[in-house]
Short mmCIF file of C-alpha atoms in Angstrom, two decimals:
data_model
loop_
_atom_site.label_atom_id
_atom_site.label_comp_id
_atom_site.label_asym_id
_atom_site.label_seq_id
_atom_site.Cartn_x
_atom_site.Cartn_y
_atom_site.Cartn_z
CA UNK S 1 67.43 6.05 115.19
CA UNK S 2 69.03 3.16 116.97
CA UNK S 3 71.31 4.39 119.68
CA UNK S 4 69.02 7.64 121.18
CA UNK S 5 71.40 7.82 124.29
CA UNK S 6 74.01 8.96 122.10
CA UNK S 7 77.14 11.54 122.26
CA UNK S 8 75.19 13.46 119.14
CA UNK S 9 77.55 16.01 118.29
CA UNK S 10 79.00 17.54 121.70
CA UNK S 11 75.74 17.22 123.61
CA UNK S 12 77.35 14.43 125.64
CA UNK S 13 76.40 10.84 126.65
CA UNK S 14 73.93 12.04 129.44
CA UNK S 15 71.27 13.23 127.15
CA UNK S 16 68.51 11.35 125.26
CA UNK S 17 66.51 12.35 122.48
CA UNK S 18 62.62 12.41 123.69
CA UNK S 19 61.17 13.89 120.45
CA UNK S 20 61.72 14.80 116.79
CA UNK S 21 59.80 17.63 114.72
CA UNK S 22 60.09 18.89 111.25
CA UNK S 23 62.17 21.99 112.65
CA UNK S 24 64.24 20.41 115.66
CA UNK S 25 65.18 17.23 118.26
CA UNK S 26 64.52 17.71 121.64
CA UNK S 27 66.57 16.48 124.52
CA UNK S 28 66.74 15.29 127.82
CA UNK S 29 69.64 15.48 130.25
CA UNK S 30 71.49 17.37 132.79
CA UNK S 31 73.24 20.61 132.03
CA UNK S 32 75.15 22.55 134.78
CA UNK S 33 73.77 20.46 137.24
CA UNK S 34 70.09 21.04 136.03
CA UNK S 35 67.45 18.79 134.45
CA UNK S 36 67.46 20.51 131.23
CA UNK S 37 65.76 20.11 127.35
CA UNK S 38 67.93 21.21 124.59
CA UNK S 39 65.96 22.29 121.39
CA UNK S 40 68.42 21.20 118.20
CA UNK S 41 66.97 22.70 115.21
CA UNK S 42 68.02 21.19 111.98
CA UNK S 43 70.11 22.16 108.37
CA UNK S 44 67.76 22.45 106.34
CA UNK S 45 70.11 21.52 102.93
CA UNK S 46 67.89 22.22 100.16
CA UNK S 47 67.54 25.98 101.33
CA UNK S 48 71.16 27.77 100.43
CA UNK S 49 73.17 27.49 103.36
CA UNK S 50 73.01 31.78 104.05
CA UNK S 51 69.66 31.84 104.26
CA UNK S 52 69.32 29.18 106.68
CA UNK S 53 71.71 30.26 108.69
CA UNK S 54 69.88 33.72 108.88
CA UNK S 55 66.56 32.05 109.49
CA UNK S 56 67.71 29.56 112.05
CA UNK S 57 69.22 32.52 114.01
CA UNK S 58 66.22 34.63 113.64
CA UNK S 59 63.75 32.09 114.62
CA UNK S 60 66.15 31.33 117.54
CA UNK S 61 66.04 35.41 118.37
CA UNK S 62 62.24 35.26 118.45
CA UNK S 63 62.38 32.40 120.55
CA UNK S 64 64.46 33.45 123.59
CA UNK S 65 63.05 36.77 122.82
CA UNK S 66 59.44 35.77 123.91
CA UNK S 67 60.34 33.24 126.57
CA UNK S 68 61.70 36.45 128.59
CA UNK S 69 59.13 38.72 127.26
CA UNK S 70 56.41 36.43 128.93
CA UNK S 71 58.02 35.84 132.36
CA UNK S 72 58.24 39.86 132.41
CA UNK S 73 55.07 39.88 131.90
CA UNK S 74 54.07 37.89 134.38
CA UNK S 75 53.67 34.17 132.53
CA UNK S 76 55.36 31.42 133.25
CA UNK S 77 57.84 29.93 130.74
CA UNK S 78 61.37 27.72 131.42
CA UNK S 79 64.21 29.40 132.22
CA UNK S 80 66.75 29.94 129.48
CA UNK S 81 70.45 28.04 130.31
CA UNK S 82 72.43 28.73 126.85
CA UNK S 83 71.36 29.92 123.13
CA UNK S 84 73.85 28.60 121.10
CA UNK S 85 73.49 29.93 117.33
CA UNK S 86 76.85 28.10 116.09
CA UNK S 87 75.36 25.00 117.13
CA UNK S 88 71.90 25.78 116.61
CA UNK S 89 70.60 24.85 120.40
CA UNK S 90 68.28 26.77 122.72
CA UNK S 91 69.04 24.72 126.68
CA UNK S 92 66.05 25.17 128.77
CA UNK S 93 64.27 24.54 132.05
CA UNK S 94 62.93 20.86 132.34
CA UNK S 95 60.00 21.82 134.07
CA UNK S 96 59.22 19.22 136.74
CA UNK S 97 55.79 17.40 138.06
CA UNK S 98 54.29 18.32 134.95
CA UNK S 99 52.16 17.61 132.44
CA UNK S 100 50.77 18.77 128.72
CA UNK S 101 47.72 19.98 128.74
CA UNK S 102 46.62 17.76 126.14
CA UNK S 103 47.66 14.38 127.83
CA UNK S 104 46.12 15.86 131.29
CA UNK S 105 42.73 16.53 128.88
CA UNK S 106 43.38 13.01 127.88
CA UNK S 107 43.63 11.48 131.38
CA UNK S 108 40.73 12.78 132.21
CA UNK S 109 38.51 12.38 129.48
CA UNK S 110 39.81 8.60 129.34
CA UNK S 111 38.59 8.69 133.31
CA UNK S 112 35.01 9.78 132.56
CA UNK S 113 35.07 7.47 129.91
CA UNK S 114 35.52 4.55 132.19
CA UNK S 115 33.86 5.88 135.61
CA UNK S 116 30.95 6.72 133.21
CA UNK S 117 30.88 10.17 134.16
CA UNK S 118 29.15 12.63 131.78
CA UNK S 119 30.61 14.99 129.85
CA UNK S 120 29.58 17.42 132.20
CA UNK S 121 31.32 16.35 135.11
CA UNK S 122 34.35 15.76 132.77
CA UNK S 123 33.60 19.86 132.27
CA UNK S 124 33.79 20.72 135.41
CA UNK S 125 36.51 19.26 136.32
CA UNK S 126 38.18 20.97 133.72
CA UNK S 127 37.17 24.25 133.97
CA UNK S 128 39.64 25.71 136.39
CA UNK S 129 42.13 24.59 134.00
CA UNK S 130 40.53 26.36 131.07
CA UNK S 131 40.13 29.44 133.09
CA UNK S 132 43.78 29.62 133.90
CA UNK S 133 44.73 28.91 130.05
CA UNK S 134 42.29 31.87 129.35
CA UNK S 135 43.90 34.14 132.10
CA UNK S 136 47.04 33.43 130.63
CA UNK S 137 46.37 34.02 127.34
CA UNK S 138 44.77 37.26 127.88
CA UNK S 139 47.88 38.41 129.83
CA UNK S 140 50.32 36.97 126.58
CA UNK S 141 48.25 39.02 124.17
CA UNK S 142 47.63 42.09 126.21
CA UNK S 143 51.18 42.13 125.55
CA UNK S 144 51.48 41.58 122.50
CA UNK S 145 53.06 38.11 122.04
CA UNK S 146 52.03 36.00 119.61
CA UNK S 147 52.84 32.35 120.24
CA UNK S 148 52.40 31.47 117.31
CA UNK S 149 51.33 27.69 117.80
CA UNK S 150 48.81 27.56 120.78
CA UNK S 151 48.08 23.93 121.33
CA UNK S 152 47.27 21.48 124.22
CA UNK S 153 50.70 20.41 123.72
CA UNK S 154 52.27 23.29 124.01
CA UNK S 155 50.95 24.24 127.33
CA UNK S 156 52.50 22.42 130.41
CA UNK S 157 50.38 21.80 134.06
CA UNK S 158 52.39 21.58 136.91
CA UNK S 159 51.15 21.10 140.13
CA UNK S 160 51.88 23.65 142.55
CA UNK S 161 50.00 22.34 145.62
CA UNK S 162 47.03 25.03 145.18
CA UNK S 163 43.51 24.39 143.63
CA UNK S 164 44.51 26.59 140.58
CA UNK S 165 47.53 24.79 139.04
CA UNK S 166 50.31 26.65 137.42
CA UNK S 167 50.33 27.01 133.54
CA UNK S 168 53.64 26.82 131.71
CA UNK S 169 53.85 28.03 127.57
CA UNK S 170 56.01 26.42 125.82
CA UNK S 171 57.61 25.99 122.43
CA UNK S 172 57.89 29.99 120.97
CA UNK S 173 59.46 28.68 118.02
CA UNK S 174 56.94 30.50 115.57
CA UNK S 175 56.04 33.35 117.94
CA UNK S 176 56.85 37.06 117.41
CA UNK S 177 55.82 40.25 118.88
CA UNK S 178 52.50 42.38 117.54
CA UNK S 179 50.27 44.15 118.45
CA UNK S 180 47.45 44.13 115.73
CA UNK S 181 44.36 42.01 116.24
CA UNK S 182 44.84 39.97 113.45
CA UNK S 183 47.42 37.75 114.23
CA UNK S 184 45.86 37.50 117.81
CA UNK S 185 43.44 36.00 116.49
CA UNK S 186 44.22 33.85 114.52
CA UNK S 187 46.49 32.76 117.55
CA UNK S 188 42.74 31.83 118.94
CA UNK S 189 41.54 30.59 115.75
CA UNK S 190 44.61 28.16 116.02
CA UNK S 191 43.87 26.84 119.80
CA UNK S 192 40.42 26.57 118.89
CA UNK S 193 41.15 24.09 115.96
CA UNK S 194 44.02 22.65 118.29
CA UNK S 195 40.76 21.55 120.90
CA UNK S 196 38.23 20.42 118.06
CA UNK S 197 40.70 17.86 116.47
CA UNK S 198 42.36 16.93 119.50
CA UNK S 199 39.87 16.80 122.17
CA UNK S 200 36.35 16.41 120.15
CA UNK S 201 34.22 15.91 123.33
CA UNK S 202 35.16 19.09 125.40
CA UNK S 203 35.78 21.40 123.00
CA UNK S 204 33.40 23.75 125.02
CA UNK S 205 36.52 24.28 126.98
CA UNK S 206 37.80 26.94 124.16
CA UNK S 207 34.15 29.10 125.54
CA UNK S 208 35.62 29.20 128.91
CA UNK S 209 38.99 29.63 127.80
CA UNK S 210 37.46 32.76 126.02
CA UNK S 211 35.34 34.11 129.10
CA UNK S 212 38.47 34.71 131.21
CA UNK S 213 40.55 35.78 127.89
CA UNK S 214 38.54 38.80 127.90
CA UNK S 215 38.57 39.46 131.53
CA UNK S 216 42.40 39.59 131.14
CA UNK S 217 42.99 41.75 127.71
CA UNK S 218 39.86 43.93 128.16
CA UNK S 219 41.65 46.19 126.00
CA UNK S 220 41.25 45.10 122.75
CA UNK S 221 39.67 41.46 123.79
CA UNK S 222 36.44 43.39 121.76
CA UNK S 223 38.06 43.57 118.28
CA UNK S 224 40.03 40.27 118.78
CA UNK S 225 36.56 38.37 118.94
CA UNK S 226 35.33 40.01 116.04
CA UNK S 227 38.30 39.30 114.51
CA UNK S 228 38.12 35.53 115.50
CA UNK S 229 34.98 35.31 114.08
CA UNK S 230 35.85 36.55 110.75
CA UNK S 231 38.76 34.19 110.85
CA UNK S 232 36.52 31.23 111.34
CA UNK S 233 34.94 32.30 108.39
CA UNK S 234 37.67 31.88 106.20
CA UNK S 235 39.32 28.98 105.28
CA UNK S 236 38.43 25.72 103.25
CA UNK S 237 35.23 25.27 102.08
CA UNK S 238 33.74 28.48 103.65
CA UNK S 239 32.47 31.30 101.82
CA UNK S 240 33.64 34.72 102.71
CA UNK S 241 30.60 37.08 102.77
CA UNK S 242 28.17 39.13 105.12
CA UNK Z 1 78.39 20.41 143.75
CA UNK Z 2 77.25 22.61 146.77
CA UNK Z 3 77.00 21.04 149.77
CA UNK Z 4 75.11 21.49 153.34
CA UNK Z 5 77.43 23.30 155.66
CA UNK Z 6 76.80 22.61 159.13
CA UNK Z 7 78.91 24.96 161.60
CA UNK Z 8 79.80 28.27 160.33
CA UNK Z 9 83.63 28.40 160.18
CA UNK Z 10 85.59 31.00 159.44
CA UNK Z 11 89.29 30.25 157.34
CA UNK Z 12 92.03 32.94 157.09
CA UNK Z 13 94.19 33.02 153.86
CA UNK Z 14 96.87 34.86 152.45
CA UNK Z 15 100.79 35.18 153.17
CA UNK Z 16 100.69 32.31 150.84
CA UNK Z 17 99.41 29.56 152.75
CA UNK Z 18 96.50 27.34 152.81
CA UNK Z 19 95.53 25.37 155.53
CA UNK Z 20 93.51 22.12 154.33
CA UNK Z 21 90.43 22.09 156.96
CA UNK Z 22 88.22 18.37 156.79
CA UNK Z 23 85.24 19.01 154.57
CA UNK Z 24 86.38 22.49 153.35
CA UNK Z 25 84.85 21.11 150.44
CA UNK Z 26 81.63 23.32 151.78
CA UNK Z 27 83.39 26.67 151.21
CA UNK Z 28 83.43 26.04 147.61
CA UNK Z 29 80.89 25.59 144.95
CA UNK Z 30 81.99 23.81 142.28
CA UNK Z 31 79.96 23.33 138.88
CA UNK Z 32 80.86 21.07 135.73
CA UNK Z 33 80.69 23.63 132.55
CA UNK Z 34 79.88 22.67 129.23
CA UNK Z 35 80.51 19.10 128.14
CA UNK Z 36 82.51 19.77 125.34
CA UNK Z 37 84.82 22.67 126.91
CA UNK Z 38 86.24 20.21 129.47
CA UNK Z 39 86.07 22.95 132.19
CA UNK Z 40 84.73 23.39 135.64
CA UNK Z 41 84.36 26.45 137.64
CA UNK Z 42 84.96 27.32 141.50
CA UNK Z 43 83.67 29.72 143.47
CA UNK Z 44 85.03 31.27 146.73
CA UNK Z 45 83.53 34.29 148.70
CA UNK Z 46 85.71 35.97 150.84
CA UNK Z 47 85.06 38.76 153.19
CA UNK Z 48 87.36 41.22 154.95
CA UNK Z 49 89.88 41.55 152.04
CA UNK Z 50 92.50 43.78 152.77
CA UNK Z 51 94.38 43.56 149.53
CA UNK Z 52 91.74 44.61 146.82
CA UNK Z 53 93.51 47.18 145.19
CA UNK Z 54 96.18 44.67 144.58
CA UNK Z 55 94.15 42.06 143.31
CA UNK Z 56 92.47 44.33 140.75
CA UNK Z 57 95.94 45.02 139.28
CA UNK Z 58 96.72 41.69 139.38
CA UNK Z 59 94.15 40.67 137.49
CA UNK Z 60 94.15 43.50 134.83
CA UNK Z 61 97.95 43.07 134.48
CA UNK Z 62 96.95 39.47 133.67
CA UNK Z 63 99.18 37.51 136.08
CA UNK Z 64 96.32 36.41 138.59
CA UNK Z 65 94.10 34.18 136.32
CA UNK Z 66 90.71 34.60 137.81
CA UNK Z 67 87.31 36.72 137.90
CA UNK Z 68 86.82 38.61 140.66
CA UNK Z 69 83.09 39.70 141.42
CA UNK Z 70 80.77 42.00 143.73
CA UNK Z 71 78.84 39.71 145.78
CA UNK Z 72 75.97 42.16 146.23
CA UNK Z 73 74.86 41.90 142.62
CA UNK Z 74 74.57 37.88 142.74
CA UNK Z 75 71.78 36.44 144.51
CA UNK Z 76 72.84 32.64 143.17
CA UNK Z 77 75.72 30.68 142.29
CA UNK Z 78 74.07 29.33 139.41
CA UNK Z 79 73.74 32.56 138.45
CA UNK Z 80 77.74 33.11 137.55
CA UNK Z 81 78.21 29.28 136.47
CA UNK Z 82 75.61 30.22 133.61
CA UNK Z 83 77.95 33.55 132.68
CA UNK Z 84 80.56 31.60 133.03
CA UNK Z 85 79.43 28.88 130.62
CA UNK Z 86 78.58 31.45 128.38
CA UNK Z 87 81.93 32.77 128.34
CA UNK Z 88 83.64 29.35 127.84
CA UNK Z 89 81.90 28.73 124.61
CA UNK Z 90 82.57 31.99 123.18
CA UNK Z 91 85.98 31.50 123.99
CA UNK Z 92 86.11 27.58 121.99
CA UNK Z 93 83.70 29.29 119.55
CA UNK Z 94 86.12 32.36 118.90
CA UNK Z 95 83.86 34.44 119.00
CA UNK Z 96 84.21 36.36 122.47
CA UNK Z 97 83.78 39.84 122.95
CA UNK Z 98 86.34 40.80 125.81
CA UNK Z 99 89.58 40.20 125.82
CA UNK Z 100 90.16 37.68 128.59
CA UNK Z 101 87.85 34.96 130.35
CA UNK Z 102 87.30 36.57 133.13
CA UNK Z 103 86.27 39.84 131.88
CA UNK Z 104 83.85 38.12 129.68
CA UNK Z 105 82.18 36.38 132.84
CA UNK Z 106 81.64 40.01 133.96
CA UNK Z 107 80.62 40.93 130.69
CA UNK Z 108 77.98 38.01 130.51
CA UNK Z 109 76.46 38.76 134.22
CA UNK Z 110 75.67 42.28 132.47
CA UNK Z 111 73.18 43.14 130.43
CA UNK Z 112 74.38 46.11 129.40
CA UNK Z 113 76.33 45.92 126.05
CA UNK Z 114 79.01 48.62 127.16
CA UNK Z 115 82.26 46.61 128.40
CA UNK Z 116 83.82 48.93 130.49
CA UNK Z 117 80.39 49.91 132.37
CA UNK Z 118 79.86 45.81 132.47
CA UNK Z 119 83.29 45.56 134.04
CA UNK Z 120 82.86 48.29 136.66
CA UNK Z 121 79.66 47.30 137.52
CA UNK Z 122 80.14 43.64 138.34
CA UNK Z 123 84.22 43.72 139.19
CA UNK Z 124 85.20 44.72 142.42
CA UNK Z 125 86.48 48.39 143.58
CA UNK Z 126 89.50 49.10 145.15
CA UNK Z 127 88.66 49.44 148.63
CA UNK Z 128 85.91 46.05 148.26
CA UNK Z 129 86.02 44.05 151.46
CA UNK Z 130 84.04 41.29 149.91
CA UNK Z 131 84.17 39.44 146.58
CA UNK Z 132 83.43 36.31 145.18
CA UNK Z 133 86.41 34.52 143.40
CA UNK Z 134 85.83 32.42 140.74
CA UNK Z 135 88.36 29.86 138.46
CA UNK Z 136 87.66 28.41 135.20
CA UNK Z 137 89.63 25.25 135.24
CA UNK Z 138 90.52 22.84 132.93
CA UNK Z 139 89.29 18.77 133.61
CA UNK Z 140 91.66 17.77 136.53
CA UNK Z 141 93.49 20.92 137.00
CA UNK Z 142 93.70 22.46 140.92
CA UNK Z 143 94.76 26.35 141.10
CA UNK Z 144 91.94 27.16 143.57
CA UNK Z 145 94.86 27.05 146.47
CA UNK Z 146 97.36 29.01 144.46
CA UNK Z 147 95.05 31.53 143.15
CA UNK Z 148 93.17 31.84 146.86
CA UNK Z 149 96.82 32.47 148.65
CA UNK Z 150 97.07 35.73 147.39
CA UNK Z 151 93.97 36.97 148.74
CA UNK Z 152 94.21 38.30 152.47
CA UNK Z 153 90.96 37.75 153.51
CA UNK Z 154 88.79 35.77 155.35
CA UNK Z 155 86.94 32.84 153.03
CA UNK Z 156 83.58 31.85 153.78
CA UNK Z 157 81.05 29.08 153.33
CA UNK Z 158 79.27 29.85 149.86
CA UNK Z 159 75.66 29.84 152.15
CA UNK Z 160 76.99 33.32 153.03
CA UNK Z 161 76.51 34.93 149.84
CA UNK Z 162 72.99 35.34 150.83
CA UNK Z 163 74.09 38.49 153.10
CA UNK Z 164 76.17 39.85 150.89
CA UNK Z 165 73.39 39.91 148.16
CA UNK Z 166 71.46 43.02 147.87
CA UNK Z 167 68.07 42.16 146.21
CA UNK Z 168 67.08 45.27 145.84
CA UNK Z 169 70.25 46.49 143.41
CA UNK Z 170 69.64 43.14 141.66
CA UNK Z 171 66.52 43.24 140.64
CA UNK Z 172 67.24 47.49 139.41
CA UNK Z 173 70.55 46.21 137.21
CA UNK Z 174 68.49 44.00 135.92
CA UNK Z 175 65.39 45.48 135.78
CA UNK Z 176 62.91 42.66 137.18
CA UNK Z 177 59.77 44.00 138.34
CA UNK Z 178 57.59 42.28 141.09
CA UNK Z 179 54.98 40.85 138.66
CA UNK Z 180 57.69 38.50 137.35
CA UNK Z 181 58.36 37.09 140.74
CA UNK Z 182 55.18 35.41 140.61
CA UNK Z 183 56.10 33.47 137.98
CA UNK Z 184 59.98 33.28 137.84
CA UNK Z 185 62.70 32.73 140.79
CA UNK Z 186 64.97 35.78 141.03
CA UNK Z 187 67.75 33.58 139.96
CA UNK Z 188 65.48 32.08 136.66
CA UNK Z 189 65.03 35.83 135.94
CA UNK Z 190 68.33 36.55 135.86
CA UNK Z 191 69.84 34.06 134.24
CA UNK Z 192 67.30 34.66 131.14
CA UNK Z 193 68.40 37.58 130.68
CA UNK Z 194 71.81 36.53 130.59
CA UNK Z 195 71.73 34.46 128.14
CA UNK Z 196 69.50 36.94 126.11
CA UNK Z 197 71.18 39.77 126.74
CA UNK Z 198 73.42 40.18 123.45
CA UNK Z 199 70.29 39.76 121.26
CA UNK Z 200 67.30 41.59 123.45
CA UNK Z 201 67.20 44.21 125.54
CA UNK Z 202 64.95 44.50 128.24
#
């Protein structure tokens, strides 16, 4: 795209595209006053124009539907400024002085790297972090919200000052409400994969992550590791028995 | 956009005249809407209104073309320049579902789905002392003075609203429980909801 500072389509000349995914643009600007990121989904032509209509709405429901369910439940999430179905935009929150969780993973592990640290210093460090993402977790799924796409890069650090930094979810565009252990998890199953691929040398982070998971949703956190384990099970080149 | 105010001052209006003070600028907060609606919208609070029952026919008969609101259920100014915004797209869109802008801002700061509850709740009574005035305006347009000369009250600096806000009703209309406060400003809260409100309920 040559010109990314661009009036595109009544967004205005103050905002910038910063990313581009199969489903929508993201972009930077101010709105009302506000550093704010508005999530353009796209027309998808080959589907018949009804349908994707209906589907862009709907996944645009489920979206501004969990971002509120989660701050009422006590997680954090951006603000919402404006849904706009006609133009297919959710406006958001820029959430300042932050950072994904992947690129903070990154930082660090690129730190150890260099200050030859071992990996287990490069553990502790991170373990507050991984507690919080596990607290956090528990809390989305003891109510029942399924994200949907639980990666490093969907979960923003800000700093807040204290020793236990906040974590922001982000990104609900696949996320819907449930309460069967199923689809919880293979909301795990998916984070756990996320770490492996992404972050090879820590992934005993997703074992912390776990320990205060269960802490949160003692409810059902029981079933949802028995369920996780059958999960792992499936899949490419696994056999499905015992 | 809203700026410090120093000294408290206090500005009567009405009998159709407007003094211009220096930097009355800090009684009003003014907020650029939408890019592509070309509007902007000012808000004045005013206390010890004398004329409310007036006003309120005024502005249902249609010839005062403004939104009059209860201060006590707004905790932010951000909080009516998102309804508003709201309102100003449905209205390019076509697709509001009031009959007039300003009863659609009270609509939108609602999250009830029943207009006439929507419009009693957030629009001002007849015997209101308070109220926060706000006017949609187009790019370059001024009827803040002519709109604000029928009022006979006393206008405020915007910092004020803080007073008139009563957190407690707030957080009941719009049913925000503690636990969310740890995560979420009242205002973020709010404003969520807003702009969820015709597809969720809470």
């Amino acid at each position: 795209m040559a010109d990314d500072c661009v009036k595109v389509g009544g967004l205005g000349s103050n905002f910038k595209l910063i990313k581009q995914g199969a489903e929508a643009k993201l972009y930077k600007g101010i709105y009302l006053g506000r550093p704010t990121i508005v999530k353009e989904r796209f027309k998808k032509s080959y589907r018949h124009v009804d349908l994707d209509n209906r589907l862009t709405k709907e996944r645009m429901k489920s979206e501004a539907r969990a971002i509120l369910k989660c701050k009422a439940a006590g997680i954090c999430t951006p603000a919402l400024y404006l849904v706009d179905f006609e133009r297919r935009r959710i406006y958001m929150e820029e959430i300042q002085n932050s950072v994904t969780v992947k690129d903070y993973v990154a930082q660090m592990s690129e730190e150890a790297v260099n200050g030859d640290a071992d990996t287990g210093d490069l553990l502790m460090k991170l373990n507050p972090i991984a507690q919080e993402i596990g607290r956090v977790l528990g809390k989305l799924h003891a109510n029942n919200i399924i994200h949907g796409d639980l990666t490093t890069s969907n979960m923003l650090l800000v700093n807040n000052g204290k020793d236990i930094p906040t974590v922001v979810l982000i990104d609900f565009g696949l996320s819907h409400v449930e309460s069967s252990i199923e689809d919880k998890g293979v909301d795990l199953y998916v984070l756990e994969r996320a770490l492996i691929s992404t972050h090879a040398n820590v992934d005993q982070l997703f074992q912390v992550i776990l320990s205060s998971y269960v802490e949160e949703n003692k409810k059902q956190c029981r079933e949802i590791l028995k369920k996780l384990d059958e999960v792992r099970a499936r899949g490419r080149k696994r056999t499905m028995v015992g | 956009m809203l700026t410090n105010v120093g000294v408290e001052v206090k500005y009567v209006i009405g009998k159709g005249v407007i003094t211009n003070f220096p930097g009355s600028q800090k009684m009003i907060y003014k907020a650029e809407l939408d890019f592509d609606c070309h509007k902007s919208l000012s808000l004045f609070l005013l206390k010890d209104v004398q004329n409310a029952a007036e006003i309120r026919e005024m502005v249902t008969k249609g010839t005062l073309h403004c939104c009059v609101i209860k201060p006590c259920l707004i905790v932010h100014p951000f909080q009516i320049v998102i309804a508003a915004n709201k309102a100003v797209i449905s209205k390019m869109q076509d697709r509001m579902t009031t009959r007039t802008l300003s009863t659609e801002i009270l609509y939108n700061l609602s999250i009830s789905r029943n207009i006439t509850q929507s419009l009693m709740k957030f629009g001002i009574g007849e015997s209101d002392k308070t109220m926060l005035v706000s006017i949609i305006e187009e790019a370059g347009e001024n009827r803040s003075e002519i709109i604000l000369s029928h009022f006979k009250g006393v206008l405020c600096p915007i910092e004020e609203l803080c007073n008139f806000s009563d957190e407690v009703l707030i957080k009941m209309a719009y049913k925000i429980k503690d636990s969310e406060l740890e995560v979420s400003s009242l205002t973020d809260s709010i404003i969520t909801r807003i702009v969820t409100s015709d597809f969720t309920s809470v």
